[in-house]
Amino acid sequence: MKVLLAKRAGFCFGVKRATQMAFEAAGIDKTTYTLGPIIHSPQVVNKLEEMGVKVLKNLDTMDRGTIIIRSHGVASHEIEEAVQKQLEIVDATCPFVKKAQEHVKRLSETGYGVVVVGDADHPEVQGIVSYGGDKVFVVGSGEEVSKLPKMNKIGVVAQTTQSFENLKNVVSECLLRGGEIRVFNTICDATAIRQEEAKELAYQVDCMLVVGGFNSANTRRLSEVCVEIQPRTHHIETAAEIDPGWFSGVERVGVTAGASTPKWIIDEVVSRIEELNKSN
């Protein structure tokens, strides 16, 4: 049984940067917290907790120390609260997310109604929305644009993990509802590249493993992309979840991983597959 690993499986630039900043901060200040999980990887969050870095849902109970802003970013009022409390702020917000926040702020200030393409329940999107004014709307698809009010000026940004196809569909619908349209493609290239690689790999194998947090939107999307091509696709968080029965009659196994999946977990998954292969 041959194991094929996607070239760009695992950490993207923003996640790698955020985790480095978090581990460095943990070594400097013993009173260090993250505002929300630093990334959507329970294993990385657990490692930080072992170093004394706890996850906070809000800043209500914090009056000193270092607060790390997660890679997905946080709401603007939470940054303001940290400044007011004179906390040491380590801003690990992904630069691509930061750019989307800045676009929403500028569009709102210049009189645009803003459409954010993404998942309204995702912390990244909730943070992006907070930088705008009253006229900020979140849509998950082109079909949802019909529910929006008529606007003379529309600005469009996207959650960084959205597909380009979905952004295009939303923009096409917005063209039917507004006079002036400004579009900022804030999708991260890493997302699109990983999805394309996963598609190519899924065509070549008999079974596909997608490794990453079950709370990771980009990992779930990778799994969805793969299962459309290879029905024998399994989304796992760790090597311990691998079922040997998945590989019955399989000659080639594909492995890819979400942008929040650390290398050590990917290595453990590949090692486990190779162990099972030797025992058969």
XYZ file of C-alpha atoms in Angstrom:
280
model
C 0.000 0.000 0.000
C 1.465 3.331 -1.058
C 0.952 6.548 0.937
C 0.714 9.809 -1.040
C 1.018 13.000 1.032
C -0.158 16.349 -0.328
C 2.798 18.754 -0.768
C 1.199 21.584 1.175
C -0.573 19.608 3.883
C -0.618 21.373 7.227
C 0.173 24.822 8.575
C -0.411 27.830 6.348
C 1.626 31.024 6.796
C -0.871 32.706 9.132
C -1.252 29.693 11.429
C 2.499 29.025 11.558
C 3.077 32.680 12.464
C 0.364 32.633 15.159
C 1.638 29.456 16.849
C 5.232 30.727 16.848
C 4.100 33.980 18.451
C 2.053 32.096 21.056
C 4.854 29.716 22.088
C 7.334 32.617 22.259
C 4.949 34.648 24.437
C 4.394 31.645 26.709
C 8.113 31.496 27.402
C 8.311 35.184 28.364
C 5.274 35.837 30.590
C 3.810 33.253 32.970
C 0.499 35.168 33.042
C -0.394 34.573 29.397
C -3.779 33.802 27.867
C -5.275 33.460 24.389
C -8.559 35.142 23.544
C -10.304 32.128 22.068
C -8.251 29.132 20.821
C -5.094 30.348 19.056
C -5.925 28.086 16.074
C -8.504 25.384 15.403
C -6.296 22.533 16.562
C -7.193 21.052 19.973
C -3.749 19.415 20.132
C -1.886 22.738 19.765
C -4.226 24.377 22.292
C -3.477 21.524 24.737
C 0.288 21.977 24.259
C -0.010 25.659 25.104
C -2.106 24.831 28.166
C 0.676 22.511 29.341
C 2.939 25.577 29.177
C 0.454 27.537 31.301
C -1.348 29.389 28.497
C -5.079 29.202 29.141
C -7.914 30.009 26.746
C -10.283 32.828 27.727
C -13.733 33.400 26.223
C -13.587 37.085 27.161
C -11.480 39.558 29.133
C -13.873 39.975 32.081
C -11.600 38.239 34.590
C -8.266 39.522 33.259
C -6.665 42.643 34.675
C -2.955 42.008 34.010
C -0.602 39.889 31.922
C -0.341 39.053 28.238
C -3.283 38.392 25.948
C -2.672 36.681 22.603
C -5.117 37.475 19.807
C -5.944 34.281 17.904
C -5.165 33.793 14.213
C -8.844 34.242 13.268
C -8.857 37.676 14.904
C -11.332 39.039 17.444
C -14.003 41.739 17.584
C -12.808 45.354 17.537
C -14.336 46.074 20.957
C -12.247 43.254 22.470
C -9.037 44.871 21.223
C -10.228 48.197 22.670
C -10.941 46.521 26.016
C -7.447 44.992 26.126
C -5.929 48.430 25.432
C -8.054 50.062 28.140
C -6.950 47.415 30.660
C -3.331 48.068 29.645
C -2.708 44.415 28.910
C 0.330 43.289 26.953
C -1.152 42.463 23.527
C 0.380 39.911 21.169
C -1.632 40.268 17.969
C -1.361 36.940 16.122
C -4.244 37.768 13.757
C -3.496 36.348 10.317
C -2.424 39.231 8.013
C -5.030 38.112 5.447
C -7.782 38.347 8.078
C -6.431 41.724 9.190
C -6.690 42.966 5.613
C -10.374 41.924 5.442
C -11.021 43.775 8.716
C -9.380 46.918 7.328
C -11.398 46.774 4.099
C -14.691 46.476 6.015
C -13.780 49.439 8.224
C -12.831 51.611 5.248
C -15.876 50.635 3.193
C -18.234 51.384 6.082
C -16.583 54.744 6.718
C -17.031 55.733 3.066
C -20.739 54.918 2.944
C -20.821 51.415 1.488
C -23.139 48.664 2.578
C -20.781 45.728 3.196
C -21.366 42.103 2.236
C -19.124 39.541 3.919
C -19.105 36.175 2.139
C -18.735 33.455 4.743
C -20.095 31.523 7.691
C -21.880 33.885 10.108
C -21.108 31.607 13.060
C -17.355 31.490 12.435
C -15.195 33.621 14.788
C -13.218 35.055 11.873
C -16.382 36.373 10.252
C -17.774 37.693 13.537
C -14.540 39.597 14.053
C -14.540 41.012 10.497
C -18.164 42.192 10.834
C -17.362 44.105 14.039
C -15.118 46.519 12.133
C -18.037 47.821 10.076
C -21.049 49.985 10.814
C -24.774 49.226 10.795
C -24.905 48.039 7.186
C -22.789 44.885 7.295
C -24.396 41.668 6.075
C -23.076 38.103 6.068
C -24.129 35.771 3.241
C -23.130 32.157 2.736
C -24.080 31.893 -0.940
C -25.345 33.786 -3.961
C -28.907 32.681 -3.182
C -28.834 34.570 0.137
C -28.106 37.898 -1.587
C -31.785 38.177 -2.602
C -32.648 38.685 1.091
C -30.494 41.814 1.350
C -31.915 45.333 1.133
C -31.278 47.435 -1.983
C -28.060 49.440 -1.661
C -26.583 52.093 -3.955
C -23.024 51.245 -2.980
C -21.958 47.695 -2.083
C -18.553 46.545 -0.879
C -17.746 42.829 -0.863
C -15.092 40.945 1.128
C -14.768 37.230 1.893
C -13.872 34.977 4.786
C -10.315 33.902 3.988
C -11.240 30.208 3.658
C -14.106 30.682 1.190
C -13.962 29.206 -2.305
C -13.381 31.628 -5.173
C -16.429 30.147 -6.935
C -18.690 31.122 -4.036
C -17.271 34.661 -3.962
C -17.933 34.980 -7.704
C -21.535 33.808 -7.286
C -22.196 36.353 -4.534
C -20.623 39.185 -6.542
C -22.744 38.284 -9.599
C -25.906 38.530 -7.494
C -24.767 41.795 -5.894
C -24.383 43.314 -9.368
C -28.138 42.879 -9.767
C -28.887 44.720 -6.516
C -26.529 47.698 -6.354
C -25.289 50.539 -8.516
C -21.648 50.722 -7.482
C -19.811 47.557 -6.458
C -16.349 47.319 -4.909
C -14.926 43.837 -4.476
C -11.883 42.840 -2.429
C -10.738 39.272 -2.931
C -9.619 38.478 0.618
C -9.501 34.699 0.089
C -6.162 33.254 1.168
C -4.274 31.514 -1.639
C -3.308 28.717 0.753
C -6.942 27.608 0.981
C -7.458 27.398 -2.777
C -4.092 25.676 -3.337
C -4.825 23.037 -0.686
C -8.243 22.349 -2.152
C -6.843 21.936 -5.670
C -4.092 19.624 -4.427
C -6.633 17.595 -2.451
C -8.823 17.204 -5.554
C -5.897 15.993 -7.666
C -4.836 13.554 -4.957
C -8.361 12.201 -4.417
C -8.502 11.177 -8.098
C -5.292 9.143 -7.720
C -6.083 7.077 -4.607
C -8.427 4.376 -3.311
C -8.835 5.959 0.126
C -8.323 9.514 1.411
C -7.530 10.775 4.923
C -8.065 14.444 5.768
C -6.306 15.372 9.008
C -7.316 18.308 11.193
C -9.529 19.677 13.925
C -13.228 18.876 13.674
C -13.765 22.568 14.558
C -11.612 23.699 11.617
C -13.687 25.133 8.755
C -10.937 24.760 6.145
C -10.323 21.111 7.134
C -14.030 20.307 6.874
C -14.066 21.949 3.440
C -11.079 19.824 2.355
C -12.983 16.726 3.443
C -16.078 17.828 1.490
C -13.989 18.448 -1.633
C -12.364 15.011 -1.366
C -15.521 13.009 -0.645
C -17.123 14.362 -3.836
C -14.331 12.641 -5.775
C -13.375 9.749 -3.487
C -16.283 8.471 -1.319
C -13.797 6.574 0.877
C -12.678 9.823 2.517
C -12.248 10.057 6.298
C -11.800 13.220 8.372
C -9.696 12.522 11.477
C -7.976 14.626 14.131
C -5.278 12.147 15.183
C -3.680 8.827 14.203
C -5.538 7.099 17.051
C -8.800 7.468 15.116
C -7.616 5.441 12.117
C -9.657 2.285 11.501
C -7.573 -0.486 9.858
C -10.725 -1.640 8.066
C -10.635 1.500 5.928
C -7.684 0.076 3.981
C -9.230 -3.232 2.901
C -8.436 -3.658 -0.801
C -6.659 -0.304 -0.916
C -3.441 0.090 -2.912
C -2.953 3.874 -2.660
C -3.835 6.089 0.319
C -3.919 9.876 0.038
C -3.238 12.125 3.035
C -3.875 15.844 3.255
C -4.351 18.175 6.190
C -5.991 21.468 7.065
C -4.131 24.730 7.533
C -4.310 24.376 11.339
C -2.833 20.869 11.502
C 0.688 20.643 12.991
C 3.360 18.589 11.246
C 3.791 16.179 14.162
C 0.169 15.029 13.836
C 0.521 14.509 10.081
C 3.719 12.511 10.674
C 1.959 10.322 13.253
C -0.874 9.605 10.790
C 1.546 8.615 8.013
C 3.542 6.435 10.452
C 0.375 4.708 11.629
C -0.680 3.885 8.054
C 2.787 2.497 7.343
C 2.647 0.359 10.537
C -0.705 -1.101 9.490
C 0.665 -1.756 6.019
C 3.629 -3.742 7.443
C 1.387 -5.813 9.711
C -0.750 -6.994 6.785
